[in-house]
Coordinates of C-alpha atoms and ligand atoms in Angstrom, one line a residue:
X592 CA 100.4 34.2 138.8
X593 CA 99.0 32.5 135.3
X594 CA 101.5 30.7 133.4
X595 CA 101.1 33.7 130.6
X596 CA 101.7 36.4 133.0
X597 CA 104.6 34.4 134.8
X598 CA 105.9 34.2 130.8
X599 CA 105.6 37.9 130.2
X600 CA 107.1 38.9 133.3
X601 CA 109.9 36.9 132.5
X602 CA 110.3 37.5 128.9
X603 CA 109.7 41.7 129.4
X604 CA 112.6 42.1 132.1
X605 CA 116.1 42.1 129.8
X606 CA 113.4 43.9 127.6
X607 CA 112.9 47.0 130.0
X608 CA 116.5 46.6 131.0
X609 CA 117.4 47.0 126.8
X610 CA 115.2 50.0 126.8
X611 CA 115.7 51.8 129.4
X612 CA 112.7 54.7 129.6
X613 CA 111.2 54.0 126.6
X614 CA 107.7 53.6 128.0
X615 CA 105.5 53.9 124.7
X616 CA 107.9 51.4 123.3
X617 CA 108.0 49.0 125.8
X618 CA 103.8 49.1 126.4
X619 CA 103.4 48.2 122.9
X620 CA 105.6 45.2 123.4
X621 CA 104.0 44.0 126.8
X622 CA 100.5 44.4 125.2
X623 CA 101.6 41.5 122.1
X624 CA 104.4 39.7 124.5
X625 CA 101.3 38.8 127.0
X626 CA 99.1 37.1 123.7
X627 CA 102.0 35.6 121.2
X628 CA 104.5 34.3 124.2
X629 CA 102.6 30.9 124.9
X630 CA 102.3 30.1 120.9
X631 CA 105.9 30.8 120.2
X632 CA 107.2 28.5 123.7
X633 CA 104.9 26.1 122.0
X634 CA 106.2 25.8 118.7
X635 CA 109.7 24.9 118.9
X636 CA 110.9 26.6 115.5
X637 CA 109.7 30.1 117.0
X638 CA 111.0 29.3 120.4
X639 CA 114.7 28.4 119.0
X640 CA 114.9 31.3 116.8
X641 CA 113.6 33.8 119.8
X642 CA 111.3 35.7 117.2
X643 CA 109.5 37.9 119.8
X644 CA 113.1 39.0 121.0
X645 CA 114.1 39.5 117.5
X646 CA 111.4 41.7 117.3
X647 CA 112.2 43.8 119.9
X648 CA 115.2 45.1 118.8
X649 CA 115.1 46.8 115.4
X650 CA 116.8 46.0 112.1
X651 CA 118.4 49.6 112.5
X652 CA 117.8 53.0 113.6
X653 CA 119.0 55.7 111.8
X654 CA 119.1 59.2 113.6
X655 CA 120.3 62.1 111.9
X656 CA 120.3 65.8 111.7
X657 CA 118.2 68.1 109.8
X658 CA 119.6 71.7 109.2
X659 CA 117.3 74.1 107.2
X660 CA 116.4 78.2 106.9
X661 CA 113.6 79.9 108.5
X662 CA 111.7 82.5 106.7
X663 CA 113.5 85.0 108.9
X664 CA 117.5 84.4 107.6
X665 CA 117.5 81.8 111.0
X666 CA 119.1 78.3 110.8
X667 CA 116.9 75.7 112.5
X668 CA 118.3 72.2 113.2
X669 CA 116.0 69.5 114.1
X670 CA 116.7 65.6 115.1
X671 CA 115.2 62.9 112.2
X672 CA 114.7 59.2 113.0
X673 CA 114.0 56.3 110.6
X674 CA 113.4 53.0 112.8
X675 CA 113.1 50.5 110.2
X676 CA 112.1 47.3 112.8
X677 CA 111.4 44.2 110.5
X678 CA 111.4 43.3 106.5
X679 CA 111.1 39.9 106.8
X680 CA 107.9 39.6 105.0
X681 CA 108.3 43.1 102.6
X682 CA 110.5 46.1 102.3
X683 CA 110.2 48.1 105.5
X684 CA 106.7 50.3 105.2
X685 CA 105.5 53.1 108.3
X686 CA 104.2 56.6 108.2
X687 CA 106.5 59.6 109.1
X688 CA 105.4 61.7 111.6
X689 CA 106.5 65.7 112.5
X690 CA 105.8 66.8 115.7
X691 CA 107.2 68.6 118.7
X692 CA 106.6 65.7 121.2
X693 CA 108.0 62.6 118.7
X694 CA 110.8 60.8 120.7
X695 CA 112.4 57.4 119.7
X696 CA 110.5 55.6 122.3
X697 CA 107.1 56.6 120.0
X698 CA 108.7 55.8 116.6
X699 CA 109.6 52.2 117.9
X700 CA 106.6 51.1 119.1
X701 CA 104.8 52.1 115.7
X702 CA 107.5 50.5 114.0
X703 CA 106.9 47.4 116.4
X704 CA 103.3 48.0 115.8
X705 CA 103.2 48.3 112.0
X706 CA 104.8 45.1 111.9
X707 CA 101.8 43.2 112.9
X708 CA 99.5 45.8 111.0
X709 CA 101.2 45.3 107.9
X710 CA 101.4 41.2 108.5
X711 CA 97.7 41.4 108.9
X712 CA 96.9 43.5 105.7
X713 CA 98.2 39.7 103.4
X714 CA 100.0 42.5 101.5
X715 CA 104.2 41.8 101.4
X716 CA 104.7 45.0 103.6
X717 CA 107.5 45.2 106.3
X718 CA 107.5 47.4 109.7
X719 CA 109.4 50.7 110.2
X720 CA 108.2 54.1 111.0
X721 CA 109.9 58.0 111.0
X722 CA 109.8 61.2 111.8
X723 CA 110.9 64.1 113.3
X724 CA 111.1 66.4 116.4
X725 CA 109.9 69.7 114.1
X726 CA 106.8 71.4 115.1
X727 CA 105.2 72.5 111.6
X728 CA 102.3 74.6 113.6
X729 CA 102.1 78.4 112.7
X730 CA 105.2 77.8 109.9
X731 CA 105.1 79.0 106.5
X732 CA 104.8 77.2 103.0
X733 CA 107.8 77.8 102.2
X734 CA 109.2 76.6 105.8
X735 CA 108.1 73.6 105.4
X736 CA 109.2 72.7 102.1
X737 CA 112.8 73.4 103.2
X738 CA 112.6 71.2 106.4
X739 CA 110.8 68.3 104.1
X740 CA 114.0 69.2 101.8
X741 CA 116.3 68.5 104.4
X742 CA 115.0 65.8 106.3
X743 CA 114.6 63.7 102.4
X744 CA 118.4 64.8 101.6
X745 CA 119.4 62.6 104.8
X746 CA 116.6 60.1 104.8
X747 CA 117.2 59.1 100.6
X748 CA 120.3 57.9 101.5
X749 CA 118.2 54.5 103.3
X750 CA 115.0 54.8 101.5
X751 CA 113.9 53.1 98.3
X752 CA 110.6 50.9 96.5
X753 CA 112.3 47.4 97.5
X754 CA 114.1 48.9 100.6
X755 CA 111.9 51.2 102.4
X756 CA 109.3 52.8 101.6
X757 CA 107.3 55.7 104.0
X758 CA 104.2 57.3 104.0
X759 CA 102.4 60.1 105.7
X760 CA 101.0 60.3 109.5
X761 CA 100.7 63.3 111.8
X762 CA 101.6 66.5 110.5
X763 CA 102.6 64.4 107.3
X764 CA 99.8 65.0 104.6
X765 CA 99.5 65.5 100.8
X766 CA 101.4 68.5 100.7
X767 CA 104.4 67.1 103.2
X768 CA 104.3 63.9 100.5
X769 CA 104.5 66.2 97.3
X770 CA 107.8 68.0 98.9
X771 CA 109.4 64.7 100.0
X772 CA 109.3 62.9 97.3
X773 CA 109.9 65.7 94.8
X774 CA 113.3 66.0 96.6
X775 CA 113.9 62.4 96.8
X776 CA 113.4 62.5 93.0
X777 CA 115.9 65.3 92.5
X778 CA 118.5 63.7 94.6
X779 CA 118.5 60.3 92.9
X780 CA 117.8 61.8 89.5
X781 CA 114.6 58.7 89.5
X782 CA 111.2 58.6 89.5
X783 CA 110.3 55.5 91.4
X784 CA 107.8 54.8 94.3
X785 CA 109.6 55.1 96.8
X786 CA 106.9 57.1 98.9
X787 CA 103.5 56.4 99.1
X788 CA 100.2 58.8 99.7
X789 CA 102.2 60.5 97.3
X790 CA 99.2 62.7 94.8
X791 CA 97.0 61.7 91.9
X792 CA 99.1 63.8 89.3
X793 CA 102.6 61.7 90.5
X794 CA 101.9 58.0 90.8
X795 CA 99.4 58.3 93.9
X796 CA 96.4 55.7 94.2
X797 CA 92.9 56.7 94.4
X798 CA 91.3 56.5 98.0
X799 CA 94.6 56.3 99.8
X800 CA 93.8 59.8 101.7
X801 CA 90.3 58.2 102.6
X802 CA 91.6 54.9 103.2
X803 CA 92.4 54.5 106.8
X804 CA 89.2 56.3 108.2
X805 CA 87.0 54.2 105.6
X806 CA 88.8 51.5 106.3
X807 CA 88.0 51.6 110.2
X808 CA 84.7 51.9 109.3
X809 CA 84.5 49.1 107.0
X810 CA 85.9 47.2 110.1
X811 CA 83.5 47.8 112.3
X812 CA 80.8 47.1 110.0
X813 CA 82.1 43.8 109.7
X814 CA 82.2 43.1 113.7
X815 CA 78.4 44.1 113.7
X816 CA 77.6 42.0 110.6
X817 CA 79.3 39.0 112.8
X818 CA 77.5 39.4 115.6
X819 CA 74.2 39.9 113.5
X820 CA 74.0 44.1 113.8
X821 CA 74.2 47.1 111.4
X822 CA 75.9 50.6 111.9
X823 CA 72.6 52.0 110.9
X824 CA 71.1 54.5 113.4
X825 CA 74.0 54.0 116.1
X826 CA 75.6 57.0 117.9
X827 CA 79.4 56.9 117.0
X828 CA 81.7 59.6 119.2
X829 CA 85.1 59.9 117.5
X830 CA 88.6 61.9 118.8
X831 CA 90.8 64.0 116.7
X832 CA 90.2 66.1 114.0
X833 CA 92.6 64.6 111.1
X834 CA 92.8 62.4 108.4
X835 CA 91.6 59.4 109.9
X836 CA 88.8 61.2 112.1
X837 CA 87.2 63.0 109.5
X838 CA 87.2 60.5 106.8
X839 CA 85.9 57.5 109.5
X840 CA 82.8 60.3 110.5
X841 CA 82.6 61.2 106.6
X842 CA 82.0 57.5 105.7
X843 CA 80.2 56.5 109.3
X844 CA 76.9 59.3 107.6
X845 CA 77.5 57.5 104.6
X846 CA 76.3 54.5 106.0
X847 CA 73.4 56.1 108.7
X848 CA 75.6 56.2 111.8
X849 CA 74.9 59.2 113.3
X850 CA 78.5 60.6 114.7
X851 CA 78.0 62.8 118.1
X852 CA 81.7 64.3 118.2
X853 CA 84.9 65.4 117.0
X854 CA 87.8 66.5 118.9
X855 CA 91.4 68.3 119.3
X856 CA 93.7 69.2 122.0
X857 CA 91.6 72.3 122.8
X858 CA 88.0 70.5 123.1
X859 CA 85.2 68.7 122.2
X860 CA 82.6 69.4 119.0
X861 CA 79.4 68.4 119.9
X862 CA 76.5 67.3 117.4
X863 CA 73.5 65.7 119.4
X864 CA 71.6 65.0 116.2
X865 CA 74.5 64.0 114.4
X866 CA 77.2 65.8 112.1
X867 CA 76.2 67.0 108.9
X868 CA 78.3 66.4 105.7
X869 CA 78.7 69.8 105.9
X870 CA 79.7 69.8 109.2
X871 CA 82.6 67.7 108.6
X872 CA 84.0 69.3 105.5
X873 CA 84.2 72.6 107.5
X874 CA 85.8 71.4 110.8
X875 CA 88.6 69.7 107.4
X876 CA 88.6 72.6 105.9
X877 CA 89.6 74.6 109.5
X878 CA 91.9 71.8 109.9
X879 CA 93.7 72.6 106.6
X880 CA 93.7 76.4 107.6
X881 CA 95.0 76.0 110.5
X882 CA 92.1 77.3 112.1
X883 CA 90.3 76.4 115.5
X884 CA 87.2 74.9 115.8
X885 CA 85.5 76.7 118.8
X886 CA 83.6 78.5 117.2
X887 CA 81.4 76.8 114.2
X888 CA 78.9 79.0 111.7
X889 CA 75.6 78.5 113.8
X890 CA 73.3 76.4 110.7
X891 CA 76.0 73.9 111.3
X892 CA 74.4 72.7 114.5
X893 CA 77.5 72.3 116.8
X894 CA 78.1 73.4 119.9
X895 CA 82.0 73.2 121.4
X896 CA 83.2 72.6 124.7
X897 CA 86.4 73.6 125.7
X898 CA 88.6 71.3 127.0
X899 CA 86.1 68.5 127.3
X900 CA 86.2 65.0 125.7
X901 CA 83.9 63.4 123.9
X902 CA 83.7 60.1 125.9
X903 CA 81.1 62.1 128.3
X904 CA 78.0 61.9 125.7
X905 CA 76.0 59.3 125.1
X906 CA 76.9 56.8 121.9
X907 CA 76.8 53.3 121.4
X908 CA 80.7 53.2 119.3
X909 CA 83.8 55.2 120.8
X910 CA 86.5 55.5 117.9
X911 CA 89.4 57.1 119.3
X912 CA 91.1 58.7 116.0
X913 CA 93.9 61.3 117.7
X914 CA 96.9 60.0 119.2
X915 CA 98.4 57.7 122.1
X916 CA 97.4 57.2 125.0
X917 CA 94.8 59.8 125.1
X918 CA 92.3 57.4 126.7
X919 CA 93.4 56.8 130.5
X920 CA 92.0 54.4 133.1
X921 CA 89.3 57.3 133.7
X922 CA 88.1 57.9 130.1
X923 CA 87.6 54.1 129.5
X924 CA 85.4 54.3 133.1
X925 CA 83.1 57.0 131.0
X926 CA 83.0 54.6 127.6
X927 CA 82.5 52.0 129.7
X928 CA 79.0 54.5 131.6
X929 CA 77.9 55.7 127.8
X930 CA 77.3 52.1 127.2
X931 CA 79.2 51.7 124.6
X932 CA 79.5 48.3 122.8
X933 CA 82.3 48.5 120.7
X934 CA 85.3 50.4 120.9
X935 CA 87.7 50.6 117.9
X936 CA 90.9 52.0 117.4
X937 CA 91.5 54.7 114.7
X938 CA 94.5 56.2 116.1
X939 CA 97.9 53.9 117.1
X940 CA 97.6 52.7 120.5
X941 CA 95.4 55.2 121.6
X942 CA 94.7 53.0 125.3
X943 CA 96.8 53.1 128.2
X944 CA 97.7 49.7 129.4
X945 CA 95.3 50.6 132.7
X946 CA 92.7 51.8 129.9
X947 CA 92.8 48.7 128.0
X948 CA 92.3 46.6 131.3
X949 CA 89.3 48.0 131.9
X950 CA 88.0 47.5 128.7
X951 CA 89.2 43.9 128.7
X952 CA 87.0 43.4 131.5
X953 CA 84.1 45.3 130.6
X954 CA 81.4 44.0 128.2
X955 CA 82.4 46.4 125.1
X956 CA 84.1 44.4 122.0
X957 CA 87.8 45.8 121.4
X958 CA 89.3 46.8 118.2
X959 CA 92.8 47.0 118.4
X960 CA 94.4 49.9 115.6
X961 CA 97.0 47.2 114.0
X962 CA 93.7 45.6 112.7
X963 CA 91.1 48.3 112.8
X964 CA 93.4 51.1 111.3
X965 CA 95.2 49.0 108.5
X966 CA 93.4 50.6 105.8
X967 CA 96.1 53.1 105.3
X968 CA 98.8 50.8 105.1
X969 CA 97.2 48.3 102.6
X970 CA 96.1 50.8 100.2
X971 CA 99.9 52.3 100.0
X972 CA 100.7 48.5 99.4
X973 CA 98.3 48.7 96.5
X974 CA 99.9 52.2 95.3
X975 CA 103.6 50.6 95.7
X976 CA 102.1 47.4 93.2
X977 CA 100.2 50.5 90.8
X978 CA 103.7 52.1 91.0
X979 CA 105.6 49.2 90.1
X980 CA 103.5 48.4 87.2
X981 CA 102.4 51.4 85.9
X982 CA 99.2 50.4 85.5
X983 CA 95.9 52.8 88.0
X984 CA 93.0 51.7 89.5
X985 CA 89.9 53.6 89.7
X986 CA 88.7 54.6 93.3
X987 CA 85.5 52.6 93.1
X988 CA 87.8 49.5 92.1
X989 CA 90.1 50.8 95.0
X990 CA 87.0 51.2 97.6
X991 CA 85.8 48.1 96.8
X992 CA 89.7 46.7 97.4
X993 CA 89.6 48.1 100.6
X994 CA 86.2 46.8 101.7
X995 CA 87.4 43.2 100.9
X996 CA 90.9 43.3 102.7
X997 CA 89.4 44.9 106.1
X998 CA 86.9 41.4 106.0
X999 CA 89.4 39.4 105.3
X1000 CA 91.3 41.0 108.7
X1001 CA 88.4 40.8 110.7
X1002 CA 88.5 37.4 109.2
X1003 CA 91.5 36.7 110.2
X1004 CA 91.7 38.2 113.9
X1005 CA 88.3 36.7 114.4
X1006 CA 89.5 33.4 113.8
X1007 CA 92.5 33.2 116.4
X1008 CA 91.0 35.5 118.5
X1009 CA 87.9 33.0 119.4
X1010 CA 87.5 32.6 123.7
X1011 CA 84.7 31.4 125.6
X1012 CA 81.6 31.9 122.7
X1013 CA 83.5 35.4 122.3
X1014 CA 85.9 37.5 119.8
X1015 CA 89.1 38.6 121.6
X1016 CA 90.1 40.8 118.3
X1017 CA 92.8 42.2 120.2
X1018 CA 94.6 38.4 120.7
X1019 CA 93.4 37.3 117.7
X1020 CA 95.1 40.0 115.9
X1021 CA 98.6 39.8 117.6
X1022 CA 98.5 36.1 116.8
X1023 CA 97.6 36.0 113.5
X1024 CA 100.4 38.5 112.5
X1025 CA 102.6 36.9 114.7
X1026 CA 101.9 33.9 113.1
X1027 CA 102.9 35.1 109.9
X1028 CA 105.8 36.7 110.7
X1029 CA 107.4 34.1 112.8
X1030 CA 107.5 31.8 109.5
X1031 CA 109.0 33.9 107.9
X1032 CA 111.6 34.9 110.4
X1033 CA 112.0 31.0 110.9
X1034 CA 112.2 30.0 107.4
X1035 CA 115.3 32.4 107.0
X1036 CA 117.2 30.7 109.7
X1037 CA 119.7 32.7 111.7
X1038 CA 120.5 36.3 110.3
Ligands
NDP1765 P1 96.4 64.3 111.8 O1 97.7 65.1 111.9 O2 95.7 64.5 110.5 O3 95.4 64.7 113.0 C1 95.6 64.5 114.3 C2 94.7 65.4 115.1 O4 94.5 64.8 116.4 C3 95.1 66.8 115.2 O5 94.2 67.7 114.7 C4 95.3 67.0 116.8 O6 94.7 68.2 117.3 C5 94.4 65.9 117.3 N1 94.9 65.5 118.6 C6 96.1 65.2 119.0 N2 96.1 64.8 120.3 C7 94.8 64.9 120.7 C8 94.1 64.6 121.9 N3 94.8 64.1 123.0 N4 92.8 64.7 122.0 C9 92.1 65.1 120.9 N5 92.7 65.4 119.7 C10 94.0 65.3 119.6 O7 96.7 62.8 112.1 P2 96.1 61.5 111.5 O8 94.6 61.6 111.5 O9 96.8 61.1 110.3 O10 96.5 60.4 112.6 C11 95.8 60.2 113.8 C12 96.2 58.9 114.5 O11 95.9 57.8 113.5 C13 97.7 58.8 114.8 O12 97.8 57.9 116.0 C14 98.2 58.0 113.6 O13 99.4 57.4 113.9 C15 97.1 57.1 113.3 N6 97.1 56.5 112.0 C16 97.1 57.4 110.9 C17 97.1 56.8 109.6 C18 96.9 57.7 108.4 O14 96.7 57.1 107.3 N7 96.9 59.0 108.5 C19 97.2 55.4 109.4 C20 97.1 54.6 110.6 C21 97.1 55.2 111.9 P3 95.5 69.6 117.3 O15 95.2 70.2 116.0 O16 94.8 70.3 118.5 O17 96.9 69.2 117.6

């Protein structure tokens, strides 16, 4: 057994013990334990303050209920979480997330995740992340704006712009945004940005809808430029059919890739020649509707297979954009037979740990989603700074803000993440935002 694996073995039993069951959570830990463990036992300021084990147990986590009305006279009660993990180096920032399936186990590992994410962004941004166990899927306008009104008269109570501040993630758009924070606004009786991806008319920032799918793009781009390649002409297949899938597609044509898929839960889109513009706005705008996408208008050039995935064509770039652990050990086997060469994560942890070993030792370059997928996160940083001095940027300023901070993490992960001639982005990305966060967790000594 190697000295690092001997460490995390060690390090992830009273770990496991502590959190009993909560498999996502405890994956997401293994995955940084197994890169950071051998810098912190050789620095003896992290080792004596225990910052990894700090880490693992969360500032707080506030559970709570949410009562509202259905459309039918019905009351509906639902569970709420905020996890708010670390604010050592900013007030706690992480997306909200409504869905059927959201357990605390999922909302601490992104708060664990977002952590790092935010670290690596070099914007003052702390780790947390929220949500709820309410399925928004075939419920009514005026449904949801009750339940948002009822989770925000709990959730305002912890939330704030130097506290906490949350965005949007599944199930949690523009709309979701505009009825949160209008009720956190009523209940305090304050306009303050206390939200962000909140809209354009209400102290939103330009490009922060676009920003995590452009982003991931803009990161990618800068692993080819590194190893001497462009995104022209390459065949990208992406997963998931949300924000973060159609905006990375919608700036991949920008920039001559030529994207073969999309997905959802129910199948695969399929664009041999490569999806339109056209094609992309209308699997959004079916998206919006609530609409399926089996069935596309026939100039579109798609075809759809049901229940396939999109890992079975052939494309140079898989960028899984969906959810966790929708890759297994038999999905990466068909990136790994597409010959891919990179694989970069839109979605958060999106790999099962056996997926991510047989990437690790296949010849495709890794892009773990706390770098890859930061875009999001550092453009709300740059709407809480807009918010908090009044003053807008235009998108093209914005854009061009985005572009330089997902170099400068490449930057970054590329530079502790360097092994045998190689990049190991995935190390070099846990340590860097380790890094930073340990001296800060250091420098406040024991609290
Ligand atoms: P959306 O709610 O906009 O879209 C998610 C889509 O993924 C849904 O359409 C859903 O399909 C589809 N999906 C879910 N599971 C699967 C699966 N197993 N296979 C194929 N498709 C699936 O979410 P986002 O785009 O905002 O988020 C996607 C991922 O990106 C999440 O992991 C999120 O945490 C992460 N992320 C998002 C950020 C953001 O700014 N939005 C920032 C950073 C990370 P269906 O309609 O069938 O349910």
């Amino acid at each position: 057994m190697t000295d690092r694996h001997a460490l995390t073995q060690t390090f992830m039993q009273p770990v496991t013990a502590r959190n009993s069951g909560q498999d996502t959570f405890l994956q997401a830990v293994e995955e940084v334990a197994a890169d950071v463990l051998t810098i912190e036992k050789n620095n003896p300021d992290y080792a004596t303050a225990k910052v990894l084990e700090r880490l693992t147990e969360p500032d707080r986590v506030i559970s709570f209920r949410v009562t509202w009305v259905d459309d039918a006279g019905d009351v509906q009660i639902n569970r709420g979480w905020r996890v708010q993990t670390c604010n050592a180096i900013g007030p706690y920032k992480g997306g909200l997330r409504f869905h059927p399936s959201v357990t605390l186990s999922d909302l601490k590992f992104l708060g664990f995740e977002q952590v790092f994410k935010n670290a690596l962004t070099g914007l003052p941004l702390g780790g947390g992340k929220g949500g709820a166990d309410f399925d928004p899927s075939g419920r009514s306008d005026g449904e949801i704006m009750r339940f948002c009104q009822a989770f925000m008269t709990e959730l305002s109570r912890y939330i704030g712009p130097d506290m906490d501040v949350p965005a949007g993630d599944i199930n949690v758009g523009t709309r979701e945004i505009g009825y949160l924070f209008g009720a956190y606004k009523s209940l305090k009786g304050q306009f303050e940005g206390a939200i962000t991806g909140k809209g354009m008319a209400f102290g939103g920032s330009a490009m922060r809808v676009e920003a995590t799918g452009y982003g991931l793009i803009y990161f990618i781009q800068a692993m080819l430029d590194h190893a001497g390649d462009t995104l022209s002409g390459k065949r990208i297949a992406i997963s998931g059919k949300g924000n973060v899938a159609t905006h990375a597609a919608e700036k991949a044509i920008c920039e001559d890739g030529i994207v073969v898929t999309l997905s959802d839960t129910s199948g695969t889109l399929i664009a041999d020649d490569g999806f339109s513009q056209d094609a992309v706005d209308w699997v959004r705008t079916q998206k919006q509707k609530g609409a399926d996408i089996s069935d596309p208008p026939a100039h579109l050039n798609l075809s759809f297979e049901k229940d396939a995935l999109p890992w079975d064509q052939s494309f140079d770039i898989a960028l899984p954009c969906a959810t966790q652990n929708e890759i297994d050990a038999n999905a990466a086997h068909s990136i790994i037979n597409a010959g891919a060469i990179i694989l970069a994560e839109g979605a958060n942890m999106p790999l099962t740990a056996d997926a991510l070993d047989k990437i690790a030792q296949s010849k495709i370059t890794y892009a773990p989603g706390k770098a890859s997928n930061a875009g999001g996160v550092a453009i709300s940083g740059l709407e809480m700074s807009q918010n908090a001095h009044g003053q807008f940027e235009s998108a093209d300023a914005i854009d061009q803000n985005l572009k330089k901070i997902m170099q400068d993490i490449h930057a970054r992960a590329a530079a502790e993440g360097r092994e045998d001639g190689k990049i190991n982005y995935r190390r070099g990305a846990n340590v860097a935002a380790y890094r930073k966060v340990a001296d800060a967790i250091t420098a406040f000594g024991v609290v």
